Short mmCIF file of C-alpha atoms in Angstrom, two decimals:
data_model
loop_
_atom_site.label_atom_id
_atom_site.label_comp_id
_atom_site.label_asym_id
_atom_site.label_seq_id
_atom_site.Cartn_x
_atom_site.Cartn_y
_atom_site.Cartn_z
CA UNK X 1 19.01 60.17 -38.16
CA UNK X 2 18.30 56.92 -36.51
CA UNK X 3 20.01 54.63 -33.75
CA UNK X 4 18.45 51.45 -32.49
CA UNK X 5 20.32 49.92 -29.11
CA UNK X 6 18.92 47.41 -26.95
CA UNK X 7 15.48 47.46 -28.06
CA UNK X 8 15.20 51.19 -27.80
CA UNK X 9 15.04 53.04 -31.63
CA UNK X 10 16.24 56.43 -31.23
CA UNK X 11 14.84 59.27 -34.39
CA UNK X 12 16.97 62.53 -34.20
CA UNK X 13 14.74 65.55 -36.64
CA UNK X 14 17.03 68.67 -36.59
CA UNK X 15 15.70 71.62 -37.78
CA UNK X 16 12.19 71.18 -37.53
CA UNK X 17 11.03 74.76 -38.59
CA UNK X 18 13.27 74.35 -41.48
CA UNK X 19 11.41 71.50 -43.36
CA UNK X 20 9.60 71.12 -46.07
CA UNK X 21 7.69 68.65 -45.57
CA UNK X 22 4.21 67.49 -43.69
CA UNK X 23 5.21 63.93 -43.10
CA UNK X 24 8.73 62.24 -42.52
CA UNK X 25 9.48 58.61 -42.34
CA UNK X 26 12.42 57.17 -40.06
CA UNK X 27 14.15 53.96 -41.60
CA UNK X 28 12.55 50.89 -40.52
CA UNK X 29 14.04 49.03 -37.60
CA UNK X 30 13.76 45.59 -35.93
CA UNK X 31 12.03 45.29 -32.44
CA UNK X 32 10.51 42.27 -30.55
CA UNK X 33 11.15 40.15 -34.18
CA UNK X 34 8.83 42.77 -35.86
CA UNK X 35 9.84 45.29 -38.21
CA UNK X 36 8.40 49.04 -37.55
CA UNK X 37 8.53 52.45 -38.26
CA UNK X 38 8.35 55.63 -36.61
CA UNK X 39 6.49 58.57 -38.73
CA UNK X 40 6.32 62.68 -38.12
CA UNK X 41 3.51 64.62 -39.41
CA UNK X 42 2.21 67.86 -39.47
CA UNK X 43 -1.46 69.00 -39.19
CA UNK X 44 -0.16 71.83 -41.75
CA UNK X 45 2.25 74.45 -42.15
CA UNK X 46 5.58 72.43 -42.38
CA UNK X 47 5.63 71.23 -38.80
CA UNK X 48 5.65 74.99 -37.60
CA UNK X 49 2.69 74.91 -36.19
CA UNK X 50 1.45 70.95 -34.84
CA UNK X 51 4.09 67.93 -34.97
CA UNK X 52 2.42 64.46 -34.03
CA UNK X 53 4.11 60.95 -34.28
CA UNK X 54 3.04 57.61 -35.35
CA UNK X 55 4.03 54.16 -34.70
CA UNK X 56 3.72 51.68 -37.17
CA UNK X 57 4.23 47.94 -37.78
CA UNK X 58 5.65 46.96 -41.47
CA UNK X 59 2.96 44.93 -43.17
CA UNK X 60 4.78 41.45 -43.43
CA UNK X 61 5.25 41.69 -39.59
CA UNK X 62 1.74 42.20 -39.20
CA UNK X 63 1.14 39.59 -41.46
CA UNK X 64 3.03 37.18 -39.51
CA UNK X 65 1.57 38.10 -36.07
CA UNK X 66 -1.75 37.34 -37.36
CA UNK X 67 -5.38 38.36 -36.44
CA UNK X 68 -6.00 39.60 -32.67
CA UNK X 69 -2.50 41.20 -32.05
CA UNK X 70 -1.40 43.89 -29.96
CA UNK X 71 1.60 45.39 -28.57
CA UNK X 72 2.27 47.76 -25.86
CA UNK X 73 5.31 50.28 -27.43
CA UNK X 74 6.78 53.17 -25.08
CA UNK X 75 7.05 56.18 -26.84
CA UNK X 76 9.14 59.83 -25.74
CA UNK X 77 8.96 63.05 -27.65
CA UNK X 78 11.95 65.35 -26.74
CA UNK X 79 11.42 69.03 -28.44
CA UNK X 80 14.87 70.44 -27.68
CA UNK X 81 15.08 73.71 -26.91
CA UNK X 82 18.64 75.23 -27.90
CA UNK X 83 19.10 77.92 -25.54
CA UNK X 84 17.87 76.39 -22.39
CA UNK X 85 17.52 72.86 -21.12
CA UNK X 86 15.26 73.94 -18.80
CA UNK X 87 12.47 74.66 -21.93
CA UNK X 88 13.07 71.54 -23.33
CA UNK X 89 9.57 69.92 -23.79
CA UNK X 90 9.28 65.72 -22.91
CA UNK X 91 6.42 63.82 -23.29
CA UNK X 92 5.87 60.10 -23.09
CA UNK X 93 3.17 57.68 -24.06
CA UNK X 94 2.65 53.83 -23.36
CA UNK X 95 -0.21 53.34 -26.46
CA UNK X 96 -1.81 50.23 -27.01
CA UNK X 97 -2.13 49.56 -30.64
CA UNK X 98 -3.49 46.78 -32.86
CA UNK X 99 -2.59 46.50 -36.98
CA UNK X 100 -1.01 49.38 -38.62
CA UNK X 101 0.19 50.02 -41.87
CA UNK X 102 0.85 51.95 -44.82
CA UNK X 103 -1.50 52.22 -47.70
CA UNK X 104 -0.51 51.13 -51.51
CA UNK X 105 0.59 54.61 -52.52
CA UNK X 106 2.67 55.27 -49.52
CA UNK X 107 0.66 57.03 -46.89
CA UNK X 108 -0.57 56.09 -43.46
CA UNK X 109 -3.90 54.43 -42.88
CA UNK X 110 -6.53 56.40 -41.35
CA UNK X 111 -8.54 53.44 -39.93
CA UNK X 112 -5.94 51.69 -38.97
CA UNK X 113 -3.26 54.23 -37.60
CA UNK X 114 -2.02 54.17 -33.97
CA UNK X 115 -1.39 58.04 -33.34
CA UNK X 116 0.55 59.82 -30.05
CA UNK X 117 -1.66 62.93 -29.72
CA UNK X 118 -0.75 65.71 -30.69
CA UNK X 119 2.41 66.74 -28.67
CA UNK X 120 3.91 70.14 -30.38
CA UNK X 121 1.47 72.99 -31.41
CA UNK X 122 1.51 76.59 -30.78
CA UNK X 123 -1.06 78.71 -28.84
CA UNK X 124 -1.44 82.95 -29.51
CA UNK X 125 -0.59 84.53 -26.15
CA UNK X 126 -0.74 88.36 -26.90
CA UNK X 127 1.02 87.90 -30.43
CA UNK X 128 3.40 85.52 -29.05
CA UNK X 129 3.26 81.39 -30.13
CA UNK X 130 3.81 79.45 -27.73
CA UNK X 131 3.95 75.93 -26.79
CA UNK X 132 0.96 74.69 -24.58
CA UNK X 133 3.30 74.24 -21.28
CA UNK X 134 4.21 77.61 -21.60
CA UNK X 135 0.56 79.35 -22.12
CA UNK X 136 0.14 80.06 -18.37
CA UNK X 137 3.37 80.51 -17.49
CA UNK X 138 3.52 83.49 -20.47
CA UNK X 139 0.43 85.03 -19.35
CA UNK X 140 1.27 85.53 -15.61
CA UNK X 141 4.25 87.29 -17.10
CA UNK X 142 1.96 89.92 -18.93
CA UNK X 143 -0.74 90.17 -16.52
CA UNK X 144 2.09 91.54 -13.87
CA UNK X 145 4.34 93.30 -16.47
CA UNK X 146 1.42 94.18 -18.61
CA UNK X 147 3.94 96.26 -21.17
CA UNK X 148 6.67 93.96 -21.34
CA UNK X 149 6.46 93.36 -25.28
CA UNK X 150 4.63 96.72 -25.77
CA UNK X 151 7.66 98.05 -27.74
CA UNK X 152 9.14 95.25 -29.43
CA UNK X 153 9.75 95.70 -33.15
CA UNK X 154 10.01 92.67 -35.20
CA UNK X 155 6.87 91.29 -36.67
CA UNK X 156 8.08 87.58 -38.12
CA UNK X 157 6.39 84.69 -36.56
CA UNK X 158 9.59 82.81 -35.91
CA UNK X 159 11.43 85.90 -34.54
CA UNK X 160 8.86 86.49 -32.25
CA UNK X 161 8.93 83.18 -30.67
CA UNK X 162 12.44 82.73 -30.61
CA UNK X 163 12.79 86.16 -28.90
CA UNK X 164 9.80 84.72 -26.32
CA UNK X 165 12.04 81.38 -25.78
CA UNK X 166 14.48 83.46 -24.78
CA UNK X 167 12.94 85.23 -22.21
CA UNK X 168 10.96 82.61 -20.52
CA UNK X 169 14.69 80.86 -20.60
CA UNK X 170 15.83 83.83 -18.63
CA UNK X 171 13.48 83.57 -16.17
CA UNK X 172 13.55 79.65 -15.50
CA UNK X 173 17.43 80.60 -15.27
CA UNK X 174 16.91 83.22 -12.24
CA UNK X 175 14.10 81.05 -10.47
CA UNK X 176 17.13 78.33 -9.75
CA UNK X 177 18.95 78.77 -6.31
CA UNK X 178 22.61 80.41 -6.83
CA UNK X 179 23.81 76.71 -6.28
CA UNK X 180 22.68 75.69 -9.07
CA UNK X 181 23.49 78.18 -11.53
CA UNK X 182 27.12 78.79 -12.31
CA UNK X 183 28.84 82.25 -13.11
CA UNK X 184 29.17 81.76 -16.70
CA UNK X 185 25.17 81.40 -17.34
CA UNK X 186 24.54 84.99 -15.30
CA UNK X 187 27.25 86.41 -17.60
CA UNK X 188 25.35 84.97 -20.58
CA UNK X 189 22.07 86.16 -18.87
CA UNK X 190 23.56 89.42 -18.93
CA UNK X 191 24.21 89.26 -22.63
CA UNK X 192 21.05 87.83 -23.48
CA UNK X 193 18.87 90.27 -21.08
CA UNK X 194 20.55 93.05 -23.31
CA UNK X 195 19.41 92.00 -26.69
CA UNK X 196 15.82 91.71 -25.69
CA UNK X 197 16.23 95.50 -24.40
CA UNK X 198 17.54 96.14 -27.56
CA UNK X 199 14.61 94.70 -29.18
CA UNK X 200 11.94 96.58 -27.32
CA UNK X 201 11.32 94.33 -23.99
CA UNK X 202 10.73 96.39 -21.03
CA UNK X 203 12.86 94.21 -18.57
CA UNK X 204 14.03 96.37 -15.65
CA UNK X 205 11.87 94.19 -12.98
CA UNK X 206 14.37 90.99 -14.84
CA UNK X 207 17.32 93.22 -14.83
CA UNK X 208 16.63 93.90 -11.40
CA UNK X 209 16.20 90.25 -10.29
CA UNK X 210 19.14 89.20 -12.41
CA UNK X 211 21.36 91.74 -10.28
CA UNK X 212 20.38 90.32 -6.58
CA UNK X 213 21.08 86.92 -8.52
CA UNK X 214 24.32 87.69 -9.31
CA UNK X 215 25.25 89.64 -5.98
CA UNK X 216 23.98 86.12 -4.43
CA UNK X 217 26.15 84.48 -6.25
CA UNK X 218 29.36 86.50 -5.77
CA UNK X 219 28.62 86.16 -2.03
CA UNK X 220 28.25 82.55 -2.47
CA UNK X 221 31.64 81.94 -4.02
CA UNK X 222 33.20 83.73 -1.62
CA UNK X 223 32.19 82.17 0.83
CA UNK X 224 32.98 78.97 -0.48
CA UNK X 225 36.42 80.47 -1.64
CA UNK X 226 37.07 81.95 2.39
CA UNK X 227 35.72 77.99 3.45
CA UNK X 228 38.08 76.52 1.63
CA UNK X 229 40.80 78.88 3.02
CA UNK X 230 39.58 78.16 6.65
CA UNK X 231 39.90 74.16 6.11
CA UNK X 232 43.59 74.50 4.37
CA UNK X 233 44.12 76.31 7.55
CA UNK X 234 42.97 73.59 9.88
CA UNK X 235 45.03 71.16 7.96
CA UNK X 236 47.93 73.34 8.76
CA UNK X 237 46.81 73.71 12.46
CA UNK X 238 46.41 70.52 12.91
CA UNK X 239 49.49 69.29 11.61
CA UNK X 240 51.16 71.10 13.61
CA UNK X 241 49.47 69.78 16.96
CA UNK X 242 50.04 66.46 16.25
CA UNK X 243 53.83 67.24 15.39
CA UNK X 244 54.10 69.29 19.04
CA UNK X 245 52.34 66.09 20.55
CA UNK X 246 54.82 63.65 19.13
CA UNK X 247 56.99 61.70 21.12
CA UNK X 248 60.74 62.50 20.69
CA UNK X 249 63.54 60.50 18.94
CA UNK X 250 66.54 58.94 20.21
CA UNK X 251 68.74 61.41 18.21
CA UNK X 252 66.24 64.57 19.92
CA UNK X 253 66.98 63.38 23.27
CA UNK X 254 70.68 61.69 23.25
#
């Protein structure tokens, strides 16, 4: 799915571990008076393993920009993580590029390809595939809780991961201050922290640490709840003083 608005060309791939595919074209779209093209590839496996993008310039643009051009293109990679924001993955790139185009039976040119490196691949962290961002953030987690995936069950790739994504969700969830987590996403923490028991994570040291998180948070909102009371009650209060320290009408006095 594609949107361009005000020079900006938005691409929208759902489902990325769900295609088919090793390469995926966007519709072309008007920029600058050129015509380009935004292309997703895979080093192999279906995208489930390396995604990279290319930027490309239709031919008859090229054409009419003639010999010695170059642009300057921003380009932004969300990977959108669906349980947490927080593990959302952005990267941007400002690449210079020169003539780019598609070869005669369809596929990108090799020679003449402008290519944002490679921005999604997975890296083996005890059995566990994980993006690169998240390599030394998992491993702190097993070097102090050494058996924390010692008895999970499942054995799929994909499970695996999604499981991982889960936890290192919970986590960036509990490092926030109480302020900035609301009630509902400890309850769901709560819910989520028991299905990864379930499936063999050893999580009392998170269990733990989601606890004092939520008794921080009850605390919080009432204290919030009793400040609110107190400044309805200095309303009141003062309302009242300035009604004793009025002066008195006609029909008081007469």
């Amino acid at each position: 799915m594609g949107n361009l608005d005000d020079n900006k060309f938005t691409w929208v791939i759902k489902n990325v571990p769900t295609l088919n595919s090793d390469m995926l074209f966007s519709n072309y779209f008007v920029i600058g008076g050129c015509s380009w093209r935004v292309v997703a590839h895979s080093k192999e496996n279906n995208f489930k393993e390396s995604l990279s993008l290319t930027l490309i310039v239709a031919e008859d643009s090229a054409q009419k920009m003639g010999c010695g051009w170059s642009r300057y293109a921003k380009i932004s990679f969300t990977l959108v993580n669906q349980i947490s924001e927080i593990l959302s993955q952005r990267i941007e790139s400002n690449p210079p590029f020169k003539k780019t185009k598609l070869n005669n039976d369809g596929e990108v040119s090799k020679d003449l390809i402008r290519e944002v490196p490679v921005i999604m691949e997975s890296i083996v962290v005890n059995g566990f595939h994980v993006l690169p961002s998240q390599v030394e953030f998992l491993k702190r987690i097993f070097e102090k809780h050494p058996d924390v995936a010692k008895e999970f069950r499942p054995t799929n790739r994909i499970v695996k991961t999604a499981y991982m994504n889960v936890l290192l969700s919970l986590i960036e969830t509990l490092r926030q201050s109480p302020r900035e987590i609301s009630m509902n996403d400890l309850v769901g923490a709560c819910g989520l922290l028991r299905s990864m028991k379930e499936a063999g994570f050893q999580l009392d040291w998170l269990e733990k640490k989601l606890n004092e998180v939520l008794e921080k948070k009850e605390k919080e909102e009432a204290y919030e709840t009793r400040m609110r009371e107190i400044q309805e009650e200095m309303k009141d209060l003062k309302a009242k003083v300035l009604d004793v320290g009025a002066p008195l009408r006609l029909d008081d006095v007469v």
